[in-house]
Coordinates of C-alpha atoms and ligand atoms in Angstrom, one line a residue:
M1 CA 116.3 103.4 110.9
Q2 CA 113.7 104.8 108.6
V3 CA 111.0 106.8 110.1
L4 CA 107.7 106.9 108.1
D5 CA 104.8 109.2 108.5
I6 CA 102.2 106.6 107.5
D7 CA 99.0 105.9 109.4
P8 CA 98.2 102.2 108.9
F9 CA 95.0 102.6 110.8
R10 CA 93.3 104.9 108.3
D11 CA 90.4 103.4 106.4
E12 CA 92.1 104.1 103.1
F13 CA 95.2 102.2 104.2
I14 CA 93.3 99.2 105.3
A15 CA 91.1 99.0 102.2
D16 CA 94.1 99.3 99.8
P17 CA 97.3 99.0 101.8
W18 CA 99.5 97.6 99.1
R19 CA 101.3 100.7 97.8
E20 CA 102.1 102.0 101.3
L21 CA 103.0 98.5 102.5
T22 CA 105.6 98.3 99.7
Q23 CA 106.9 101.6 100.9
I24 CA 107.2 100.3 104.5
R25 CA 108.7 97.0 103.4
E26 CA 111.3 98.6 101.1
A27 CA 112.3 101.3 103.7
G28 CA 114.1 98.6 105.7
P29 CA 113.6 95.5 107.8
V30 CA 112.3 97.6 110.7
V31 CA 110.7 101.0 110.4
R32 CA 109.5 103.4 113.0
L33 CA 106.0 104.9 112.8
P34 CA 106.2 107.9 115.1
M35 CA 102.5 108.7 114.7
Y36 CA 101.9 105.7 117.1
D37 CA 105.4 105.5 118.5
V38 CA 105.7 101.9 117.4
Y39 CA 108.1 99.9 115.2
A40 CA 106.9 97.8 112.3
V41 CA 108.1 94.7 110.4
S42 CA 106.7 93.7 107.1
R43 CA 109.2 91.5 105.2
H44 CA 108.3 87.8 105.2
E45 CA 111.6 86.8 106.8
D46 CA 111.3 89.3 109.6
V47 CA 107.7 88.6 110.3
V48 CA 108.6 84.9 110.7
H49 CA 111.6 85.8 112.9
V50 CA 109.4 87.9 115.2
L51 CA 106.6 85.3 115.4
R52 CA 109.1 82.5 116.0
D53 CA 110.5 84.2 119.1
S54 CA 107.4 84.3 121.2
Q55 CA 109.3 85.1 124.4
G56 CA 111.4 88.0 123.0
F57 CA 108.3 89.3 121.2
S58 CA 105.7 88.7 123.8
S59 CA 101.9 88.5 123.5
A60 CA 101.3 89.0 127.2
A61 CA 101.2 92.8 126.9
G62 CA 98.3 92.3 124.5
V63 CA 98.5 91.9 120.7
G64 CA 96.8 95.3 120.2
Y65 CA 98.1 98.8 120.4
V66 CA 97.4 99.1 124.1
N67 CA 100.1 97.7 126.4
V68 CA 97.7 95.9 128.8
K69 CA 100.4 95.6 131.4
K70 CA 100.4 99.4 131.7
D71 CA 96.9 100.6 130.6
R72 CA 93.5 99.1 131.0
P73 CA 92.4 97.2 127.9
W74 CA 88.8 97.6 126.6
R75 CA 88.1 93.9 127.4
A76 CA 89.7 91.2 129.6
P77 CA 92.6 89.9 127.6
S78 CA 92.2 86.6 125.8
I79 CA 93.6 83.7 127.7
V80 CA 95.0 82.1 124.6
L81 CA 96.0 85.0 122.3
E82 CA 97.3 87.4 124.9
V83 CA 99.5 85.1 127.0
D84 CA 102.9 83.5 126.6
K85 CA 104.3 80.1 127.4
P86 CA 103.6 78.1 129.5
L87 CA 100.1 79.5 130.1
H88 CA 99.4 79.6 126.4
S89 CA 100.4 76.0 125.8
H90 CA 97.7 74.8 128.2
T91 CA 94.7 76.8 126.8
R92 CA 95.9 76.3 123.3
R93 CA 95.9 72.5 123.8
V94 CA 92.4 72.5 125.1
I95 CA 91.1 74.4 122.0
S96 CA 93.0 72.3 119.6
Q97 CA 91.7 69.1 121.1
V98 CA 88.1 70.4 120.6
L99 CA 88.9 71.5 117.0
S100 CA 90.6 68.1 116.3
D101 CA 91.0 66.7 112.8
T102 CA 88.5 64.0 113.7
A103 CA 85.9 66.6 114.8
L104 CA 86.4 68.6 111.7
R105 CA 86.2 65.6 109.4
S106 CA 82.8 64.7 110.9
L107 CA 81.5 68.2 110.2
E108 CA 82.6 68.2 106.5
P109 CA 79.6 66.4 105.0
E110 CA 77.1 68.8 106.7
F111 CA 79.2 71.8 105.7
D112 CA 79.2 70.5 102.1
R113 CA 75.5 69.9 102.1
R114 CA 74.7 73.4 103.5
A115 CA 77.1 75.0 101.0
A116 CA 75.4 73.2 98.1
E117 CA 72.0 74.3 99.3
L118 CA 73.0 77.9 99.6
V119 CA 74.7 78.0 96.3
D120 CA 71.6 76.5 94.6
E121 CA 69.5 79.2 96.1
L122 CA 71.9 82.0 95.0
V123 CA 72.3 80.6 91.5
D124 CA 68.5 80.7 91.1
R125 CA 68.5 84.3 92.2
R126 CA 71.4 85.2 89.9
D127 CA 71.8 88.7 91.3
F128 CA 72.9 89.0 94.9
D129 CA 75.3 90.6 97.3
A130 CA 78.2 88.3 97.8
V131 CA 78.8 89.7 101.3
A132 CA 75.4 89.8 102.9
D133 CA 73.9 86.8 101.1
L134 CA 77.0 84.5 100.9
A135 CA 80.2 85.6 102.8
R136 CA 78.4 86.6 106.0
R137 CA 75.5 84.1 105.8
Y138 CA 77.4 80.8 105.3
P139 CA 79.9 81.1 108.2
T140 CA 77.4 82.6 110.5
D141 CA 75.2 79.6 109.9
V142 CA 77.7 76.7 109.9
F143 CA 80.3 78.1 112.3
G144 CA 77.5 79.4 114.6
D145 CA 76.0 75.9 114.6
A146 CA 79.3 74.2 115.1
V147 CA 80.1 76.3 118.1
G148 CA 76.6 75.7 119.4
L149 CA 75.3 79.2 119.5
P150 CA 71.6 79.6 120.1
P151 CA 69.7 80.6 117.0
G152 CA 68.7 84.2 117.0
D153 CA 70.7 87.3 116.5
R154 CA 73.9 85.9 115.4
A155 CA 74.8 89.0 113.4
K156 CA 75.8 90.3 116.9
A157 CA 78.7 87.9 116.8
L158 CA 80.0 89.6 113.7
E159 CA 79.7 92.9 115.4
Y160 CA 81.6 91.6 118.4
G161 CA 84.4 90.3 116.2
A162 CA 84.6 93.6 114.4
M163 CA 84.9 95.3 117.8
A164 CA 87.6 92.9 118.8
F165 CA 89.7 93.6 115.7
A166 CA 89.1 97.3 115.9
G167 CA 90.0 97.1 119.6
N168 CA 93.5 95.9 118.6
G169 CA 94.1 99.2 116.9
P170 CA 94.8 102.6 118.5
P171 CA 92.0 104.5 120.1
N172 CA 91.0 106.2 116.8
A173 CA 87.6 107.0 115.3
E174 CA 87.2 103.4 114.1
F175 CA 87.8 102.1 117.6
Q176 CA 85.2 104.6 118.9
R177 CA 82.7 103.6 116.3
A178 CA 83.2 99.9 116.8
A179 CA 83.0 100.3 120.5
A180 CA 80.0 102.6 120.6
D181 CA 77.9 99.9 122.2
V182 CA 80.7 98.0 123.9
D183 CA 78.7 97.2 127.0
G184 CA 75.7 96.0 125.1
V185 CA 77.7 93.8 122.7
A186 CA 80.0 92.5 125.4
R187 CA 77.0 91.6 127.5
W188 CA 75.4 89.8 124.5
V189 CA 78.7 87.8 124.0
S190 CA 79.1 86.8 127.6
E191 CA 75.5 85.6 127.5
Q192 CA 76.2 83.4 124.5
C193 CA 79.3 82.1 126.1
R194 CA 77.5 80.7 129.2
R195 CA 77.1 77.0 129.3
S196 CA 73.3 77.1 129.5
A197 CA 73.1 79.1 126.3
L198 CA 75.1 76.7 124.2
T199 CA 73.9 73.4 122.5
S200 CA 75.2 70.3 124.2
T201 CA 77.1 69.0 121.2
G202 CA 79.0 72.1 119.9
F203 CA 82.6 73.2 120.4
G204 CA 81.4 75.5 123.1
A205 CA 79.9 72.6 125.2
Q206 CA 83.1 70.7 124.6
L207 CA 85.2 73.5 126.1
Y208 CA 83.0 73.3 129.2
R209 CA 83.5 69.5 129.3
A210 CA 87.3 70.3 129.5
A211 CA 86.3 72.3 132.6
D212 CA 84.4 69.3 133.9
R213 CA 87.6 67.2 133.5
G214 CA 89.5 69.8 135.5
L215 CA 91.7 71.0 132.6
I216 CA 90.5 74.6 132.9
T217 CA 88.0 76.5 135.0
E218 CA 84.4 77.3 134.0
D219 CA 85.4 80.9 133.7
D220 CA 88.2 79.9 131.3
A221 CA 85.8 77.9 129.2
A222 CA 83.6 81.0 128.8
L223 CA 86.6 83.0 127.8
L224 CA 87.7 80.4 125.2
V225 CA 84.2 80.4 123.7
R226 CA 84.6 84.1 123.5
S227 CA 87.9 83.5 121.6
L228 CA 86.1 81.3 119.1
L229 CA 83.6 84.1 118.5
S230 CA 86.2 86.8 118.4
A231 CA 88.5 85.1 115.9
G232 CA 86.4 82.6 114.0
L233 CA 83.7 84.5 112.2
D234 CA 84.7 87.9 110.7
T235 CA 87.9 86.3 109.4
T236 CA 86.3 83.6 107.4
V237 CA 83.6 86.1 106.2
S238 CA 86.4 88.3 104.9
A239 CA 88.3 85.5 103.2
L240 CA 85.1 84.3 101.5
A241 CA 84.2 87.8 100.3
F242 CA 87.7 88.4 99.0
A243 CA 87.6 85.0 97.3
V244 CA 84.5 85.9 95.3
M245 CA 86.0 89.3 94.5
R246 CA 89.2 87.7 93.2
F247 CA 87.4 85.2 91.1
A248 CA 84.9 87.8 89.7
T249 CA 87.9 89.9 88.6
N250 CA 90.1 87.0 87.4
P251 CA 87.7 84.8 85.4
E252 CA 90.5 82.8 83.9
Q253 CA 91.4 81.7 87.5
W254 CA 87.8 80.6 88.1
D255 CA 88.0 78.5 84.9
L256 CA 91.1 76.8 86.2
L257 CA 89.3 75.9 89.4
R258 CA 86.3 74.6 87.6
Q259 CA 88.4 72.5 85.3
D260 CA 90.4 71.1 88.2
P261 CA 88.7 71.2 91.6
A262 CA 91.8 69.8 93.1
L263 CA 93.1 73.3 93.0
I264 CA 90.5 74.5 95.5
Q265 CA 92.6 74.0 98.5
N266 CA 95.5 76.0 97.1
A267 CA 93.1 78.7 95.9
V268 CA 92.0 79.2 99.6
E269 CA 95.6 79.7 100.6
E270 CA 96.2 82.0 97.7
V271 CA 93.3 84.2 98.7
I272 CA 94.6 84.4 102.2
R273 CA 98.1 85.2 101.1
I274 CA 97.2 87.9 98.7
E275 CA 94.3 89.6 100.7
A276 CA 95.5 89.1 104.3
P277 CA 92.2 89.4 106.1
F278 CA 94.1 89.5 109.4
L279 CA 96.2 92.3 108.1
M280 CA 98.3 93.1 111.2
F281 CA 98.7 92.7 115.0
F282 CA 101.3 93.7 117.6
R283 CA 103.9 92.0 119.7
T284 CA 105.8 93.7 122.6
T285 CA 109.5 93.3 123.1
S286 CA 110.3 91.7 126.5
G287 CA 113.9 92.9 126.3
P288 CA 116.1 94.7 123.7
Q289 CA 115.7 92.9 120.4
E290 CA 117.4 92.8 117.0
V291 CA 115.7 92.1 113.7
S292 CA 117.9 91.8 110.6
G293 CA 120.5 93.8 112.3
V294 CA 118.2 96.6 113.5
K295 CA 117.8 97.2 117.3
I296 CA 114.4 97.6 118.9
P297 CA 114.3 98.7 122.5
A298 CA 112.7 96.8 125.4
E299 CA 109.0 97.1 126.2
T300 CA 108.1 98.4 122.8
K301 CA 105.2 97.6 120.6
V302 CA 106.1 96.0 117.2
L303 CA 103.5 96.0 114.5
V304 CA 103.6 92.8 112.5
F305 CA 102.3 93.2 109.0
I306 CA 100.9 89.9 107.8
G307 CA 99.9 91.7 104.6
G308 CA 103.4 92.8 104.1
A309 CA 104.8 89.3 104.3
G310 CA 102.2 88.0 101.8
R311 CA 103.3 90.4 99.1
D312 CA 107.1 90.4 99.8
P313 CA 108.9 90.0 96.4
R314 CA 111.8 88.4 98.3
K315 CA 109.5 85.5 99.0
W316 CA 107.0 85.5 96.2
E317 CA 107.3 85.8 92.4
R318 CA 104.8 88.3 91.0
P319 CA 103.5 88.8 94.5
D320 CA 100.5 91.0 93.4
D321 CA 99.3 88.4 90.9
F322 CA 96.4 86.1 92.0
D323 CA 97.4 82.7 90.8
V324 CA 95.7 79.6 92.2
R325 CA 98.5 77.4 90.8
R326 CA 101.4 79.1 92.6
D327 CA 103.2 77.4 95.4
T328 CA 101.6 79.0 98.5
S329 CA 103.5 77.1 101.1
G330 CA 105.1 79.3 103.7
H331 CA 102.4 81.9 103.6
V332 CA 101.7 83.5 107.0
G333 CA 98.1 84.5 106.4
F334 CA 97.2 82.3 109.4
G335 CA 100.1 83.6 111.4
Y336 CA 103.2 81.6 112.3
G337 CA 104.7 79.9 115.4
I338 CA 102.9 79.0 118.6
H339 CA 100.1 81.5 118.1
R340 CA 99.3 80.5 114.5
C341 CA 95.6 80.3 113.9
V342 CA 94.2 77.4 116.0
G343 CA 91.0 77.4 113.8
Q344 CA 92.7 77.3 110.5
A345 CA 91.7 73.8 109.6
L346 CA 88.1 74.7 110.4
A347 CA 88.4 77.9 108.3
R348 CA 89.7 75.7 105.4
V349 CA 86.8 73.3 105.7
E350 CA 84.3 76.2 105.4
L351 CA 86.1 77.9 102.5
R352 CA 86.7 74.7 100.7
S353 CA 83.0 73.6 101.1
I354 CA 81.6 76.8 99.7
L355 CA 84.2 77.1 96.9
S356 CA 83.5 73.5 95.8
A357 CA 79.8 74.1 95.8
M358 CA 80.3 77.2 93.7
A359 CA 82.7 75.6 91.3
A360 CA 80.1 72.9 90.6
R361 CA 77.5 75.4 89.6
V362 CA 78.8 78.9 88.9
T363 CA 80.4 79.3 85.5
R364 CA 81.1 83.0 85.7
W365 CA 81.0 85.8 88.3
T366 CA 80.4 89.4 87.2
L367 CA 80.6 92.4 89.5
T368 CA 77.5 94.6 89.0
G369 CA 78.8 97.4 91.2
D370 CA 81.8 98.5 93.3
A371 CA 83.0 96.5 96.2
T372 CA 82.8 98.5 99.4
Y373 CA 85.4 97.9 102.1
E374 CA 85.0 97.7 105.9
C375 CA 88.0 98.5 108.0
H376 CA 88.3 97.3 111.5
N377 CA 91.8 98.6 112.2
T378 CA 93.5 95.2 112.1
L379 CA 91.0 93.3 109.9
R380 CA 90.2 94.1 106.3
T381 CA 86.9 92.9 105.0
L382 CA 84.2 93.9 102.5
S383 CA 80.8 95.3 103.4
S384 CA 79.2 94.7 100.0
L385 CA 80.0 93.0 96.7
P386 CA 77.1 93.1 94.2
V387 CA 77.4 90.2 91.7
T388 CA 75.5 88.3 89.1
V389 CA 76.3 84.7 88.3
E390 CA 76.0 82.5 85.2
S391 CA 75.4 78.9 86.0
A392 CA 75.5 75.3 85.0
P393 CA 72.9 72.8 86.1
A394 CA 73.8 70.8 89.2
L395 CA 75.5 68.1 87.1
V396 CA 77.0 65.9 89.8
R397 CA 73.9 65.6 91.9
A398 CA 71.7 65.2 88.8
A399 CA 74.0 62.4 87.7
T400 CA 73.7 60.7 91.1
I401 CA 69.9 60.8 91.0
G402 CA 69.9 59.5 87.4
G403 CA 72.0 56.5 88.3
G404 CA 75.4 58.0 87.7
R405 CA 75.3 58.2 83.9
G406 CA 74.5 61.9 83.9
Ligands
LIG501 C1 91.0 85.7 121.1 C2 91.4 86.0 119.6 C3 92.2 85.2 119.0 C4 92.6 85.4 117.7 C5 92.2 86.6 117.1 C6 91.4 87.5 117.7 C7 90.4 89.6 117.6 C8 91.0 87.2 119.0 O1 91.4 84.8 121.6 O2 90.1 86.4 121.6 O3 91.1 88.6 117.1

């Protein structure tokens, strides 16, 4: 088996992992990274194999670097992410009932309205930071409201998410930085997760109603709200920031989207395939395992490179080309198997709403400075993306007011 001296938790790797990910992927189906004493899989086929076998490649020892069965984790493990069947099936079902298709459909008009409002404001400004003013702001507003967070310092939720993703890495400098105020941020989060802090109609309150019905305990409900806040915000912020970056640097792709808004859904998938906001996480072998003929010992951490699968030339033609018309089916940007993202439909609604609103008004994006990256060990995201936009008048809405004749 190939042994590689690559540190995938360096900032430079996370910002621009593609060259080294190719090296890892081409070295073999499984490689060893002695720096962390872990194994890694990065080919699409092998990532799917590992994620399909949720018992052999367990989540119950944590999906971060720390084996929580042996060492104390920095926070109480998630009761949906860091458990196996049958426990997982139960908590997963509670969340997926709250995030049901019907629930999401009823949110869509409000998400669209808020997206149009924000895009109108940004188009008027012309110059703005696509991270601070758009990618962070929109999900913080609409997802925050959907969960039922009290108004106030919601930026803390982003900080908490960053900490959760950094916390899945090794105890490196990024971990230390993200966890500098671990007590303060964790206290803030547990306060937001209390029933009394949440609005009575949001997803949070509905998780507590599952407790009223005896499906879970109240403590479980609090932990599931924590899961929504851990997983639901920084990820969509990242996807949205990368979407703008991709369209600013591929104007012909933006033109395609504007000409045919039916492509928007696939464009969302393509951004997630090619950028892999949720770049990697771990599983732990529950016994000796074999992946594409390579043996992995028991009780061993296996690093699963979502970003490797998304760029695997065995699966994708021209994997490094951003192409909103390609067939994106089978991408694993939302994971795969029983732990695949439970909020993915909600993420899609958010991303679709904002891309639709932008496609209706923005004719061209131009970067006015360099993108800066933010690296949280297992999550890649942007911290700033200065842009200027050229725009068209709000045709559709003007037409409606004018009686539909434009
Ligand atoms: C959780 C969770 C779920 C998915 C991702 C994640 C930090 C956390 O249940 O807390 O990332």
